[in-house]
XYZ file of C-alpha atoms in Angstrom:
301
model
C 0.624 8.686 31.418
C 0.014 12.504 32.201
C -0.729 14.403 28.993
C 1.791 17.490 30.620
C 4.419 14.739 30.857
C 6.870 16.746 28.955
C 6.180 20.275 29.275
C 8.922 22.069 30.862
C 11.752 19.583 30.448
C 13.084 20.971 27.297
C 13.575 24.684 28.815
C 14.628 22.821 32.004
C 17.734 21.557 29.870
C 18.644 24.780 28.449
C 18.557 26.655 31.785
C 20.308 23.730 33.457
C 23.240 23.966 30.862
C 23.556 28.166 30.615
C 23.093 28.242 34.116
C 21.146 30.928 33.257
C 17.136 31.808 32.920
C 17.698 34.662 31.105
C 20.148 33.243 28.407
C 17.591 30.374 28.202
C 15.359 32.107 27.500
C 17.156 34.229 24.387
C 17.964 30.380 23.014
C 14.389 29.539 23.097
C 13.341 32.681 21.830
C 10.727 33.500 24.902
C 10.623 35.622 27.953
C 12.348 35.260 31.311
C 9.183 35.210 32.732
C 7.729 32.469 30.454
C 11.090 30.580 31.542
C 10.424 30.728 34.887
C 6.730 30.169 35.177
C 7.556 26.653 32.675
C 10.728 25.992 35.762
C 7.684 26.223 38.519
C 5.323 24.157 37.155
C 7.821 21.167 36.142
C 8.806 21.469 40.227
C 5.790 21.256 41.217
C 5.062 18.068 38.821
C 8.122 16.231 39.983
C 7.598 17.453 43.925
C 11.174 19.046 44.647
C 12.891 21.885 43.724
C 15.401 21.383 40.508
C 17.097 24.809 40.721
C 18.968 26.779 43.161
C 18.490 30.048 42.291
C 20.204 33.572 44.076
C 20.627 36.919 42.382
C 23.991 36.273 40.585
C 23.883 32.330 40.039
C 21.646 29.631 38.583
C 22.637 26.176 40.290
C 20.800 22.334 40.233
C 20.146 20.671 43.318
C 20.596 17.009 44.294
C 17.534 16.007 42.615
C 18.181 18.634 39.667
C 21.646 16.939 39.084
C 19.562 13.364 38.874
C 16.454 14.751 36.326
C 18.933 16.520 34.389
C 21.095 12.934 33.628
C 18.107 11.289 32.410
C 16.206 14.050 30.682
C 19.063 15.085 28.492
C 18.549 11.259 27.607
C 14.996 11.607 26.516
C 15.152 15.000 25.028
C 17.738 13.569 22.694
C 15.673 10.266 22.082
C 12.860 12.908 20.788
C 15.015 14.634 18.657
C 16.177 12.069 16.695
C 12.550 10.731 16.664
C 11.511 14.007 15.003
C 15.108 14.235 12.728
C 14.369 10.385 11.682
C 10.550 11.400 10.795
C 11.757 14.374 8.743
C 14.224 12.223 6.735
C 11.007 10.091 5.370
C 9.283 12.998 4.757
C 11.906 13.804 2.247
C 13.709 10.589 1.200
C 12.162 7.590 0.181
C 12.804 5.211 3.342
C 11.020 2.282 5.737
C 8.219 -0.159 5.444
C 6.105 0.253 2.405
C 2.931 -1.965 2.843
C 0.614 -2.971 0.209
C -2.393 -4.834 -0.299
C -2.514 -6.887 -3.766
C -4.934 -9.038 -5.396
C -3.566 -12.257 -6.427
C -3.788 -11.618 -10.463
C -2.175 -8.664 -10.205
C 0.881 -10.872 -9.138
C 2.592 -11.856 -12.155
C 2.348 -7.637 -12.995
C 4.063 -6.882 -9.767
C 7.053 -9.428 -9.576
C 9.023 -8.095 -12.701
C 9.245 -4.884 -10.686
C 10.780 -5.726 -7.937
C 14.107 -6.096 -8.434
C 14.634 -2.865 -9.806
C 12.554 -0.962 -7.231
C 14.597 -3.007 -4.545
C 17.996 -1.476 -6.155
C 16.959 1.664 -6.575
C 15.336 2.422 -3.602
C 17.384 0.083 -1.088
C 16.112 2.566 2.260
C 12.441 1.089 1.444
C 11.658 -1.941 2.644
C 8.370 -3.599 0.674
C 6.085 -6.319 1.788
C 3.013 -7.362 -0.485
C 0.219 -9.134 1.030
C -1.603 -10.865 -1.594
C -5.557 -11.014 -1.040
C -8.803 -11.002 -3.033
C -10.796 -9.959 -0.328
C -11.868 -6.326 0.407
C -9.348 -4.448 2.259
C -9.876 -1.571 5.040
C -6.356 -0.362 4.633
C -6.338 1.885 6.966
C -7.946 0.210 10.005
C -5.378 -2.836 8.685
C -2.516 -0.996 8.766
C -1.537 -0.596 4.663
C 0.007 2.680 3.476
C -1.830 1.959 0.024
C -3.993 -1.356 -1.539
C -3.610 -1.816 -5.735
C -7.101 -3.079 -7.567
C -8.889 -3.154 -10.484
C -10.707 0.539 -10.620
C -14.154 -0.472 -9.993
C -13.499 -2.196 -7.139
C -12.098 1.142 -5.397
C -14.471 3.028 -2.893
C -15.445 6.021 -3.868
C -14.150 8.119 -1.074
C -10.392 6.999 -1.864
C -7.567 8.526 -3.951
C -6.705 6.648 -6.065
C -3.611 6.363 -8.980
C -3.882 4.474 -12.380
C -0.903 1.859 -12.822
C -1.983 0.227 -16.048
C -4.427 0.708 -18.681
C -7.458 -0.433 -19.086
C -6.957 -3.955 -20.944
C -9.737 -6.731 -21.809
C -10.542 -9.657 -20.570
C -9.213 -13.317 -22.033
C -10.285 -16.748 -21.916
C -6.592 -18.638 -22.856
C -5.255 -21.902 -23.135
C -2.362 -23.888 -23.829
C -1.749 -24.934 -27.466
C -1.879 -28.372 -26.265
C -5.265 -27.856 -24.614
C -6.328 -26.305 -28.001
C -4.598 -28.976 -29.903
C -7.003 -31.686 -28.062
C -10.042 -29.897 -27.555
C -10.181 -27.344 -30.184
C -11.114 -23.658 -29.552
C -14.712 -22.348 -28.215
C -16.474 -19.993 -31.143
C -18.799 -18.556 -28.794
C -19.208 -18.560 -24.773
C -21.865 -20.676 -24.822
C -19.740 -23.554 -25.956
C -17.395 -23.765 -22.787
C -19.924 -26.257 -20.916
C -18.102 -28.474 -23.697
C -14.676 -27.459 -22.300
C -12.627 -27.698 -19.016
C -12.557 -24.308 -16.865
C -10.724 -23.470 -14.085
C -12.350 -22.009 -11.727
C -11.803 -19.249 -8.578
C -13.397 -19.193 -5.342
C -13.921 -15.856 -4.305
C -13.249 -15.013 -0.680
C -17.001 -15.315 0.597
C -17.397 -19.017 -0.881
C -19.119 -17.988 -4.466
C -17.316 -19.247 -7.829
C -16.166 -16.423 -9.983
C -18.377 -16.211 -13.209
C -16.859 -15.366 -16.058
C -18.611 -12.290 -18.037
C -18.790 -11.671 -22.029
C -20.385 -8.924 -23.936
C -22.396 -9.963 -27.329
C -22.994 -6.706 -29.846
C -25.668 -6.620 -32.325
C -24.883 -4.307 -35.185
C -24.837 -0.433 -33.861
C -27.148 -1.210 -31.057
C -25.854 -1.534 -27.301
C -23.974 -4.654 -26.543
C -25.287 -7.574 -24.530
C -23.313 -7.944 -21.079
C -23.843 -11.565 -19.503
C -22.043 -13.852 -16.956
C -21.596 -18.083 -17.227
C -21.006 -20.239 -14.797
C -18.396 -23.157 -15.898
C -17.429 -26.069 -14.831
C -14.021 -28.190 -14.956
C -11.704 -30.538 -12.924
C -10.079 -27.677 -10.681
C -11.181 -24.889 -8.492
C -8.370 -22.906 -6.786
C -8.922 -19.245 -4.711
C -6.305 -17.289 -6.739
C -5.919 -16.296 -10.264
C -1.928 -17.186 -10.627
C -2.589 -21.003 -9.952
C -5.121 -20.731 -12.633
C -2.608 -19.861 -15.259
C 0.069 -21.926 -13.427
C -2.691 -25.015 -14.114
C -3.527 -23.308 -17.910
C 0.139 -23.697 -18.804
C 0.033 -27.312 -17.931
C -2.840 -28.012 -20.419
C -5.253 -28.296 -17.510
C -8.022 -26.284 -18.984
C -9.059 -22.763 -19.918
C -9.017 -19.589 -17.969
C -10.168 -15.976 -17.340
C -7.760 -13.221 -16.566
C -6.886 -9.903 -17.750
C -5.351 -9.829 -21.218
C -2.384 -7.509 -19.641
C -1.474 -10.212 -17.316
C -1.529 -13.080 -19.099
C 0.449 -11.403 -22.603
C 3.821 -12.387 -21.642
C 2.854 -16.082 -21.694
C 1.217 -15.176 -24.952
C 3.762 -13.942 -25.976
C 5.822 -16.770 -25.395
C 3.804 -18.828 -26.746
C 2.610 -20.701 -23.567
C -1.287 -19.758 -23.838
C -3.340 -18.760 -26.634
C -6.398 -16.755 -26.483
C -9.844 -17.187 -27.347
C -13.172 -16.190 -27.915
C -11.661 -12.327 -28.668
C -15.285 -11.319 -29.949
C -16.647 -11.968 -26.973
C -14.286 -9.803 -24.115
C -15.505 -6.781 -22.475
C -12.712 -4.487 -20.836
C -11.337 -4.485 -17.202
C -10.986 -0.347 -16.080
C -6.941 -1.572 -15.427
C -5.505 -1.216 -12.164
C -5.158 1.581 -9.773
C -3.295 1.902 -6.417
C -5.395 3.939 -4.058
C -4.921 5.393 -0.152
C -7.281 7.597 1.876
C -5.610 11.109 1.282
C -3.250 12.899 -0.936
C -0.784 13.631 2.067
C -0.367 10.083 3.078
C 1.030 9.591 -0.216
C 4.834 9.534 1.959
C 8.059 9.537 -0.416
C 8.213 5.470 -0.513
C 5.110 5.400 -1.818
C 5.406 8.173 -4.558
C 8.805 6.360 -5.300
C 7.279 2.497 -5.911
C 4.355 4.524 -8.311
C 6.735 6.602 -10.203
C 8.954 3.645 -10.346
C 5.716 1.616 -11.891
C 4.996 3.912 -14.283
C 8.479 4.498 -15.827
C 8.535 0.833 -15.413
C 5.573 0.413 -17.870
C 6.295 3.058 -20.181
């Protein structure tokens, strides 16, 4: 395809409908000459003259009569191309793609309803992955994750506050086992445990403090009856009295709440940065995606 492919055919148009170069050219706010010169050069392109042209009268020609039929076509296809693109720059509308990571899943779904009512010209799909995302080579408009796992040369928007980490458990679990005092004591209980997506087991991390000094960071590895590769079937299995597991206390406090897990070992947490959503500049941040974070954020007021 010829980079010039178009040049020409728009003033074409206008001349063939006024019949006229010079009251073309007062519509497209250029010169006669520029007119004609742009009439020449598409002629030459296409091989045949378009135009009849005498001193009083502007006419089309056999093959002028044919272009004309199918360019006023295309020039119309391109102007609703460029009317449709405006609209999204203003109004919230069309595919909004996001990468998520699996525990952010049960923060997500009691959104979604509400975003889908309010904003019914945006069309959402979620891909949930733990695995590090180019969003841009993959085609995203944004990816949400926990803030330090963000490059550095993204923009990116908190969503939630920054919230510690939990080891829960059902109060049946509890009820059978008893609770863990200090980390060191799960290799006496049942953990669930996460495959990340390169094959290693998640370890879970705890921070020890010692009077005023600096606190002690450290990771275990535990062991249990189930390994799964996503954080929601963890809690699905902690529910059902399976065993114990790690998540972010935000995400797990409405089955607190209700009194489907308990927590543990509260001494012991350190604190997840909270979840961002991030994309590669400010001005890719289109209308539907402003919308779904404002929407978040009133959400979680």
């Amino acid at each position: 395809m010829r980079a010039d492919l178009l040049d020409g055919i728009v003033i074409f148009t206008r001349v063939a409908e006024k019949r006229s170069f010079t009251a073309a050219a007062v519509e497209l706010g250029v010169t006669t000459a520029a007119v004609s010169w742009s009439i020449k050069r598409l002629e030459a392109r296409v091989g045949t003259s378009l135009l009849t042209r005498t001193t009083r009268s502007v006419g089309l020609t056999e093959a002028g009569e044919l272009f004309l039929q199918q360019a006023l076509a295309s020039v119309a296809n391109v102007e609703a191309a460029i009317e449709a693109a405006q609209r999204m720059g203003v109004n919230p509308a069309g595919l909004l793609r996001l990468s998520v990571p699996y525990v952010a899943q049960t923060l997500i779904e009691p959104v979604l309803d509400g975003f889908a009512a309010a904003y019914p010209a945006v069309e959402l799909e979620l891909v949930f992955e733990d695995r590090f995302v180019d969003i841009v080579a993959e085609g995203y408009d944004a990816g949400i994750r926990i803030g330090e796992m963000i490059a550095q040369d993204m923009i990116a928007v908190r969503l939630t506050k920054p919230s510690p980490l939990t080891v829960v458990g059902s109060p049946a679990y509890f009820a059978r086992r008893g609770k863990p005092l200090r980390p060191e004591q799960l290799s006496e209980h049942a953990c669930i445990n996460v495959r990340l997506f390169g094959g290693a087991l998640y370890r879970w991390m705890f921070t020890e403090r010692f009077g005023r000094g600096e606190p002690r960071t450290f990771a275990m590895d535990v062991k249990g009856p189930l390994t799964v590769n996503g954080p929601a079937t963890c809690t699905s299995a902690a529910v059902a009295g399976v065993g114990l597991t790690y998540n972010i206390a935000s995400v797990v406090e409405p089955l607190v709440r209700q009194g489907l897990l308990e927590p543990c070992l509260e001494g012991f947490m350190p604190e997840s940065p909270g979840f961002f959503i991030y994309f590669p500049n400010r001005k890719q941040m289109l209308p539907k995606l402003r919308a779904f974070v404002d929407f978040w954020k009133q959400d979680h007021q």
